[in-house]
CSV table of C-alpha atoms in Angstrom, one decimal:
chain,number,residue,atom,x,y,z
L,1,MET,CA,36.7,58.4,-110.5
L,2,PHE,CA,33.3,57.3,-109.1
L,3,HIS,CA,33.5,54.4,-106.6
L,4,LEU,CA,30.5,52.5,-105.3
L,5,GLN,CA,30.3,51.8,-101.6
L,6,PRO,CA,29.3,48.3,-100.4
L,7,ASP,CA,25.8,49.5,-99.5
L,8,ASN,CA,25.4,51.0,-102.9
L,9,ASN,CA,26.5,47.7,-104.5
L,10,LEU,CA,23.9,45.7,-102.6
L,11,GLN,CA,21.2,48.1,-103.6
L,12,ILE,CA,22.2,47.8,-107.3
L,13,TYR,CA,22.2,44.0,-107.1
L,14,ILE,CA,18.7,44.0,-105.5
L,15,LEU,CA,17.4,46.4,-108.2
L,16,PHE,CA,18.8,44.8,-111.3
L,17,LEU,CA,18.8,41.1,-110.3
L,18,PRO,CA,15.0,40.7,-110.8
L,19,ILE,CA,15.1,42.7,-114.1
L,20,PHE,CA,18.0,40.5,-115.4
L,21,CYS,CA,16.2,37.3,-114.4
L,22,PHE,CA,13.0,38.2,-116.3
L,23,LEU,CA,14.7,39.7,-119.3
L,24,SER,CA,17.3,36.9,-119.6
L,25,PRO,CA,16.8,34.6,-122.7
L,26,LEU,CA,17.9,31.7,-120.6
L,27,GLN,CA,15.3,29.0,-120.0
L,28,TRP,CA,14.1,28.5,-116.5
L,29,VAL,CA,14.7,25.0,-115.1
L,30,MET,CA,13.0,23.4,-112.1
L,31,VAL,CA,15.2,20.5,-111.1
L,32,GLN,CA,12.6,18.8,-108.9
L,33,TRP,CA,10.0,18.8,-111.7
L,34,ASN,CA,12.5,17.5,-114.3
L,35,PHE,CA,13.4,14.7,-111.9
L,36,LEU,CA,9.7,13.8,-111.3
L,37,ARG,CA,8.9,13.9,-115.0
L,38,PHE,CA,11.9,11.8,-116.2
L,39,ASN,CA,11.9,9.2,-113.4
L,40,VAL,CA,8.3,8.8,-112.4
L,41,ILE,CA,6.0,10.1,-115.1
L,42,GLN,CA,8.0,9.0,-118.1
L,43,ASN,CA,9.8,6.2,-116.2
L,44,MET,CA,12.9,6.7,-118.3
L,45,GLY,CA,15.1,5.4,-115.6
L,46,SER,CA,13.9,1.9,-116.2
L,47,PHE,CA,15.8,2.0,-119.5
L,48,TYR,CA,19.0,1.4,-117.5
L,49,GLY,CA,17.5,-1.5,-115.6
L,50,SER,CA,14.7,-2.2,-113.1
L,51,HIS,CA,14.2,-4.0,-109.8
L,52,SER,CA,11.3,-5.3,-107.8
L,53,TRP,CA,9.6,-2.8,-105.5
L,54,HIS,CA,11.1,-4.4,-102.3
L,55,TRP,CA,14.7,-4.4,-103.6
L,56,TYR,CA,15.9,-1.5,-101.3
L,57,PHE,CA,14.6,-3.3,-98.2
L,58,THR,CA,15.7,-6.9,-99.1
L,59,GLN,CA,19.0,-6.2,-100.9
L,60,GLY,CA,20.0,-2.5,-101.4
L,61,PHE,CA,19.9,-1.3,-97.8
L,62,PRO,CA,21.3,-4.4,-96.1
L,63,VAL,CA,24.2,-4.4,-98.7
L,64,ILE,CA,25.3,-0.8,-98.2
L,65,MET,CA,25.1,-1.3,-94.4
L,66,GLY,CA,27.2,-4.4,-94.6
L,67,THR,CA,28.4,-5.7,-91.2
L,68,HIS,CA,26.7,-2.7,-89.5
L,69,PHE,CA,23.3,-4.0,-90.4
L,70,PRO,CA,22.6,-6.1,-87.3
L,71,PHE,CA,23.8,-3.2,-85.1
L,72,PHE,CA,21.5,-0.9,-86.9
L,73,ILE,CA,18.5,-3.2,-86.2
L,74,HIS,CA,19.5,-3.5,-82.5
L,75,GLY,CA,20.0,0.3,-82.4
L,76,CYS,CA,16.5,0.9,-83.6
L,77,LEU,CA,15.2,-1.0,-80.5
L,78,VAL,CA,17.3,0.8,-77.9
L,79,VAL,CA,17.6,4.4,-79.3
L,80,PRO,CA,15.9,7.2,-77.3
L,81,LYS,CA,12.5,8.3,-78.6
L,82,LYS,CA,13.8,11.7,-79.6
L,83,TYR,CA,15.9,10.1,-82.3
L,84,ARG,CA,13.0,8.0,-83.8
L,85,VAL,CA,12.5,10.9,-86.3
L,86,LEU,CA,15.8,9.8,-87.9
L,87,LEU,CA,14.4,6.3,-88.3
L,88,ILE,CA,11.3,7.7,-89.9
L,89,ALA,CA,13.4,9.7,-92.3
L,90,VAL,CA,15.3,6.5,-93.3
L,91,ILE,CA,12.2,4.5,-93.8
L,92,TRP,CA,10.4,7.3,-95.7
L,93,THR,CA,13.3,7.7,-98.1
L,94,LEU,CA,13.5,3.9,-98.8
L,95,VAL,CA,9.7,3.9,-99.4
L,96,VAL,CA,9.8,6.8,-101.8
L,97,TYR,CA,12.7,5.5,-103.8
L,98,SER,CA,11.0,2.1,-103.9
L,99,PHE,CA,8.4,3.6,-106.2
L,100,LEU,CA,11.1,4.1,-108.9
L,101,SER,CA,11.6,1.1,-111.0
L,102,HIS,CA,15.3,1.9,-111.6
L,103,LYS,CA,17.2,1.4,-108.3
L,104,GLU,CA,20.9,1.7,-107.4
L,105,PHE,CA,22.9,1.4,-104.2
L,106,ARG,CA,24.3,4.9,-104.7
L,107,PHE,CA,20.8,6.5,-104.4
L,108,ILE,CA,20.5,5.6,-100.7
L,109,TYR,CA,24.1,6.2,-99.6
L,110,PRO,CA,23.1,9.5,-98.0
L,111,LEU,CA,21.2,7.5,-95.4
L,112,MET,CA,24.3,6.0,-93.9
L,113,PRO,CA,25.2,8.9,-91.6
L,114,LEU,CA,21.8,8.7,-90.1
L,115,CYS,CA,22.0,5.0,-89.7
L,116,MET,CA,25.3,5.3,-87.9
L,117,VAL,CA,23.5,7.1,-85.0
L,118,PHE,CA,21.6,3.9,-84.4
L,119,CYS,CA,24.7,1.7,-84.7
L,120,GLY,CA,26.4,4.0,-82.1
L,121,TYR,CA,23.6,3.5,-79.6
L,122,SER,CA,23.7,-0.3,-80.2
L,123,LEU,CA,27.4,-0.4,-79.4
L,124,ALA,CA,26.9,1.8,-76.3
L,125,ASN,CA,24.3,-0.7,-75.0
L,126,LEU,CA,26.3,-3.9,-75.6
L,127,LYS,CA,28.4,-3.3,-72.5
L,128,ALA,CA,30.4,-6.6,-72.1
L,129,TRP,CA,30.3,-7.3,-75.8
L,130,LYS,CA,31.3,-3.8,-76.9
L,131,MET,CA,35.0,-4.4,-77.6
L,132,PRO,CA,34.4,-7.7,-79.5
L,133,ALA,CA,31.7,-5.9,-81.6
L,134,ILE,CA,34.0,-3.0,-82.3
L,135,SER,CA,36.9,-5.3,-83.2
L,136,PHE,CA,34.5,-7.2,-85.5
L,137,LEU,CA,33.4,-4.1,-87.3
L,138,LEU,CA,36.9,-2.8,-87.7
L,139,PHE,CA,38.3,-6.0,-89.1
L,140,SER,CA,35.4,-6.7,-91.4
L,141,ASN,CA,35.3,-3.2,-92.8
L,142,VAL,CA,39.1,-3.0,-93.3
L,143,CYS,CA,39.0,-6.3,-95.2
L,144,LEU,CA,36.1,-5.0,-97.4
L,145,VAL,CA,37.8,-1.7,-98.0
L,146,LEU,CA,41.1,-3.4,-99.1
L,147,TYR,CA,39.4,-5.9,-101.3
L,148,THR,CA,36.9,-3.5,-103.0
L,149,GLY,CA,39.4,-0.7,-103.2
L,150,LEU,CA,42.5,-2.6,-104.5
L,151,ILE,CA,41.2,-5.8,-106.2
L,152,HIS,CA,37.5,-5.9,-107.1
L,153,GLN,CA,36.7,-4.4,-110.5
L,154,ARG,CA,40.1,-2.8,-110.9
L,155,GLY,CA,40.5,-3.8,-114.5
L,156,THR,CA,38.7,-0.8,-115.9
L,157,LEU,CA,41.2,1.5,-114.2
L,158,ASP,CA,44.3,-0.6,-115.1
L,159,VAL,CA,43.4,-0.7,-118.8
L,160,MET,CA,43.1,3.1,-118.9
L,161,GLN,CA,46.5,3.5,-117.4
L,162,HIS,CA,47.9,1.2,-120.1
L,163,ILE,CA,46.0,3.2,-122.8
L,164,GLN,CA,47.6,6.4,-121.5
L,165,LEU,CA,51.0,5.0,-122.6
L,166,LEU,CA,49.7,5.0,-126.2
L,167,CYS,CA,49.6,8.8,-126.2
L,168,LYS,CA,52.4,10.0,-128.5
L,169,ASP,CA,52.2,13.5,-129.9
L,170,THR,CA,55.2,12.9,-132.2
L,171,LEU,CA,53.3,10.4,-134.3
L,172,PRO,CA,51.7,11.6,-137.6
L,173,GLU,CA,48.0,11.8,-137.5
L,174,LYS,CA,47.4,8.8,-139.7
L,175,ASP,CA,49.5,6.6,-137.4
L,176,ARG,CA,47.9,7.7,-134.1
L,177,PRO,CA,46.1,5.0,-132.2
L,178,SER,CA,42.3,4.8,-132.0
L,179,LEU,CA,40.3,2.7,-129.6
L,180,LEU,CA,36.9,1.0,-129.6
L,181,PHE,CA,35.5,-0.2,-126.3
L,182,LEU,CA,33.2,-3.2,-126.9
L,183,MET,CA,31.8,-3.2,-123.4
L,184,PRO,CA,28.6,-2.1,-121.6
L,185,CYS,CA,28.4,1.6,-122.0
L,186,HIS,CA,30.3,3.7,-119.4
L,187,SER,CA,32.2,0.6,-118.2
L,188,THR,CA,35.5,2.5,-118.0
L,189,PRO,CA,36.7,6.1,-117.3
L,190,PHE,CA,37.4,8.1,-120.4
L,191,TYR,CA,39.5,11.2,-121.1
L,192,SER,CA,39.7,12.0,-117.4
L,193,HIS,CA,42.2,9.2,-117.1
L,194,VAL,CA,44.0,9.4,-120.5
L,195,HIS,CA,44.7,13.1,-120.6
L,196,CYS,CA,45.5,13.2,-124.4
L,197,PRO,CA,43.4,13.7,-127.5
L,198,ILE,CA,43.5,10.1,-128.6
L,199,LYS,CA,40.5,8.8,-130.6
L,200,MET,CA,38.2,6.7,-128.4
L,201,HIS,CA,34.7,5.4,-128.8
L,202,PHE,CA,32.4,3.4,-126.6
L,203,LEU,CA,29.1,1.7,-127.2
L,204,GLU,CA,26.4,4.3,-126.4
L,205,CYS,CA,23.2,3.7,-124.6
L,206,PRO,CA,21.2,7.0,-124.5
L,207,PRO,CA,17.6,6.7,-123.5
L,208,ASP,CA,14.9,7.3,-126.1
L,209,LEU,CA,13.1,10.6,-125.5
L,210,THR,CA,10.8,10.3,-128.6
L,211,GLY,CA,8.5,7.5,-127.4
L,212,ASN,CA,9.7,5.0,-129.9
L,213,ASN,CA,8.7,1.6,-128.5
L,214,SER,CA,11.0,-0.3,-130.9
L,215,TYR,CA,14.1,1.7,-129.9
L,216,VAL,CA,17.3,-0.3,-129.3
L,217,ASP,CA,20.5,1.5,-128.3
L,218,GLU,CA,23.9,0.8,-129.8
L,219,ALA,CA,25.2,-1.3,-126.9
L,220,ASP,CA,22.2,-3.7,-127.0
L,221,MET,CA,22.4,-4.0,-130.8
L,222,PHE,CA,26.1,-5.0,-130.4
L,223,PHE,CA,25.5,-7.6,-127.7
L,224,GLU,CA,22.6,-9.1,-129.5
L,225,GLU,CA,24.8,-10.1,-132.5
L,226,PRO,CA,28.4,-8.9,-131.9
L,227,LEU,CA,30.0,-10.5,-134.9
L,228,LYS,CA,27.3,-9.2,-137.3
L,229,TRP,CA,27.5,-5.8,-135.8
L,230,LEU,CA,31.3,-5.6,-136.3
L,231,ASN,CA,31.1,-6.8,-139.9
L,232,ILE,CA,28.5,-4.2,-140.8
L,233,ARG,CA,30.2,-1.4,-138.9
L,234,PHE,CA,33.6,-2.1,-140.4
L,235,SER,CA,32.9,-3.2,-143.9
L,236,GLY,CA,36.0,-1.2,-145.1
L,237,GLN,CA,39.4,-1.5,-143.5
L,238,ALA,CA,40.0,2.2,-143.6
L,239,SER,CA,37.8,2.8,-140.6
L,240,LEU,CA,39.1,0.1,-138.4
L,241,PRO,CA,40.4,1.2,-134.9
L,242,THR,CA,43.9,0.3,-134.0
L,243,HIS,CA,42.9,-1.2,-130.7
L,244,LEU,CA,39.8,-3.0,-129.3
L,245,VAL,CA,39.0,-3.3,-125.6
L,246,PHE,CA,36.5,-5.9,-124.3
L,247,TYR,CA,35.7,-8.4,-121.5
L,248,ASN,CA,37.0,-11.9,-122.0
L,249,VAL,CA,33.4,-13.2,-122.3
L,250,MET,CA,33.2,-11.6,-125.7
L,251,GLU,CA,36.5,-13.1,-127.1
L,252,GLN,CA,35.1,-16.3,-128.6
L,253,LYS,CA,32.0,-14.5,-130.0
L,254,ILE,CA,34.1,-12.1,-132.2
L,255,GLU,CA,37.1,-14.3,-132.8
L,256,PRO,CA,36.5,-14.6,-136.6
L,257,PHE,CA,36.5,-10.8,-136.9
L,258,LEU,CA,39.7,-10.6,-134.8
L,259,LYS,CA,41.5,-13.1,-137.0
L,260,THR,CA,40.4,-11.7,-140.4
L,261,ARG,CA,41.3,-8.1,-139.4
L,262,ASN,CA,44.7,-9.1,-138.0
L,263,TYR,CA,44.0,-8.2,-134.3
L,264,VAL,CA,46.5,-9.6,-131.8
L,265,LYS,CA,46.0,-9.8,-128.0
L,266,THR,CA,48.6,-7.5,-126.4
L,267,ALA,CA,47.4,-7.2,-122.8
L,268,ILE,CA,45.1,-8.8,-120.2
L,269,PHE,CA,43.9,-7.1,-117.1
L,270,PHE,CA,42.2,-8.8,-114.1
L,271,HIS,CA,38.8,-7.3,-113.3
L,272,THR,CA,36.8,-9.3,-110.8
L,273,HIS,CA,36.4,-12.7,-109.2
L,274,VAL,CA,32.6,-12.6,-109.7
L,275,PRO,CA,31.9,-12.1,-113.4
L,276,ASP,CA,28.2,-11.5,-114.3
L,277,GLY,CA,26.5,-11.5,-117.7
L,278,ARG,CA,28.3,-9.0,-120.0
L,279,ILE,CA,30.9,-8.4,-117.3
L,280,GLY,CA,33.9,-10.7,-117.5
L,281,SER,CA,36.6,-11.6,-115.1
L,282,HIS,CA,39.3,-10.1,-117.3
L,283,ILE,CA,39.6,-7.3,-119.8
L,284,HIS,CA,41.5,-7.9,-123.0
L,285,LEU,CA,43.3,-5.4,-125.2
L,286,TYR,CA,43.8,-6.2,-128.9
L,287,GLU,CA,45.9,-4.3,-131.3
L,288,ARG,CA,45.7,-4.5,-135.1
L,289,LYS,CA,48.9,-5.5,-136.7
L,290,MET,CA,49.5,-4.4,-140.3
L,291,MET,CA,50.6,-7.1,-142.8
L,292,ASP,CA,54.0,-5.5,-143.2
L,293,ASP,CA,54.6,-5.7,-139.4
L,294,SER,CA,54.4,-9.5,-139.2
């Protein structure tokens, strides 16, 4: 039997790789160009929200730095000149991202390791105040981690754990539960937390790629007139989901629909102490009860 040696394998790869690349029917993709076209030229990112040009400097960057921010400022003043290139990289990144109308905290998280260099030099130069400063950073960050990790906005995870309990393969298909999330799109995890083929649907918000100026996504249509949207969507009872999931701020707006369709509140999950707009403080789970169950 013929065996190829490692050197022969490398030669074959070098010979056939260019041929395969040019003859392959796969479409070539340039990630950098697609990013530039989608976010800058077409400005499609603004569909998911926009902020003022200074947002990263006045809100985004100070927020992600948290209690490290004053030490970062001090570190910029005392850091050796050879590390100023890191500061230039941080400022350059913030300036470039500021040209994009759609801004998020997560876009600038990669800057934090660079910023910690300046925080380290700040602490090293505090001398007598070094231990109080370290204690302050430790205490403040532990408190933030515990609150944001265990309490703040936990409802979207708790409700999915509860939904997982609805998974029962032994039920006939007509009796299996189905869920509709009447929340801002992508508010909760999905099948990654449920791990069963239960029917679930959430309000979608895909960007318009056709250039239609009057385009309105499904989520915005619902929140504009939630009761009307539900009555049109579910004009027949056959298509009604067995469960509805929504924030408490929506409850009064769709209460007539819930009563006429025999939906009953079965669970409430705490979500946040700081509700905002479409995001409520609690998440409600409603289940539809058939007439013969009452």
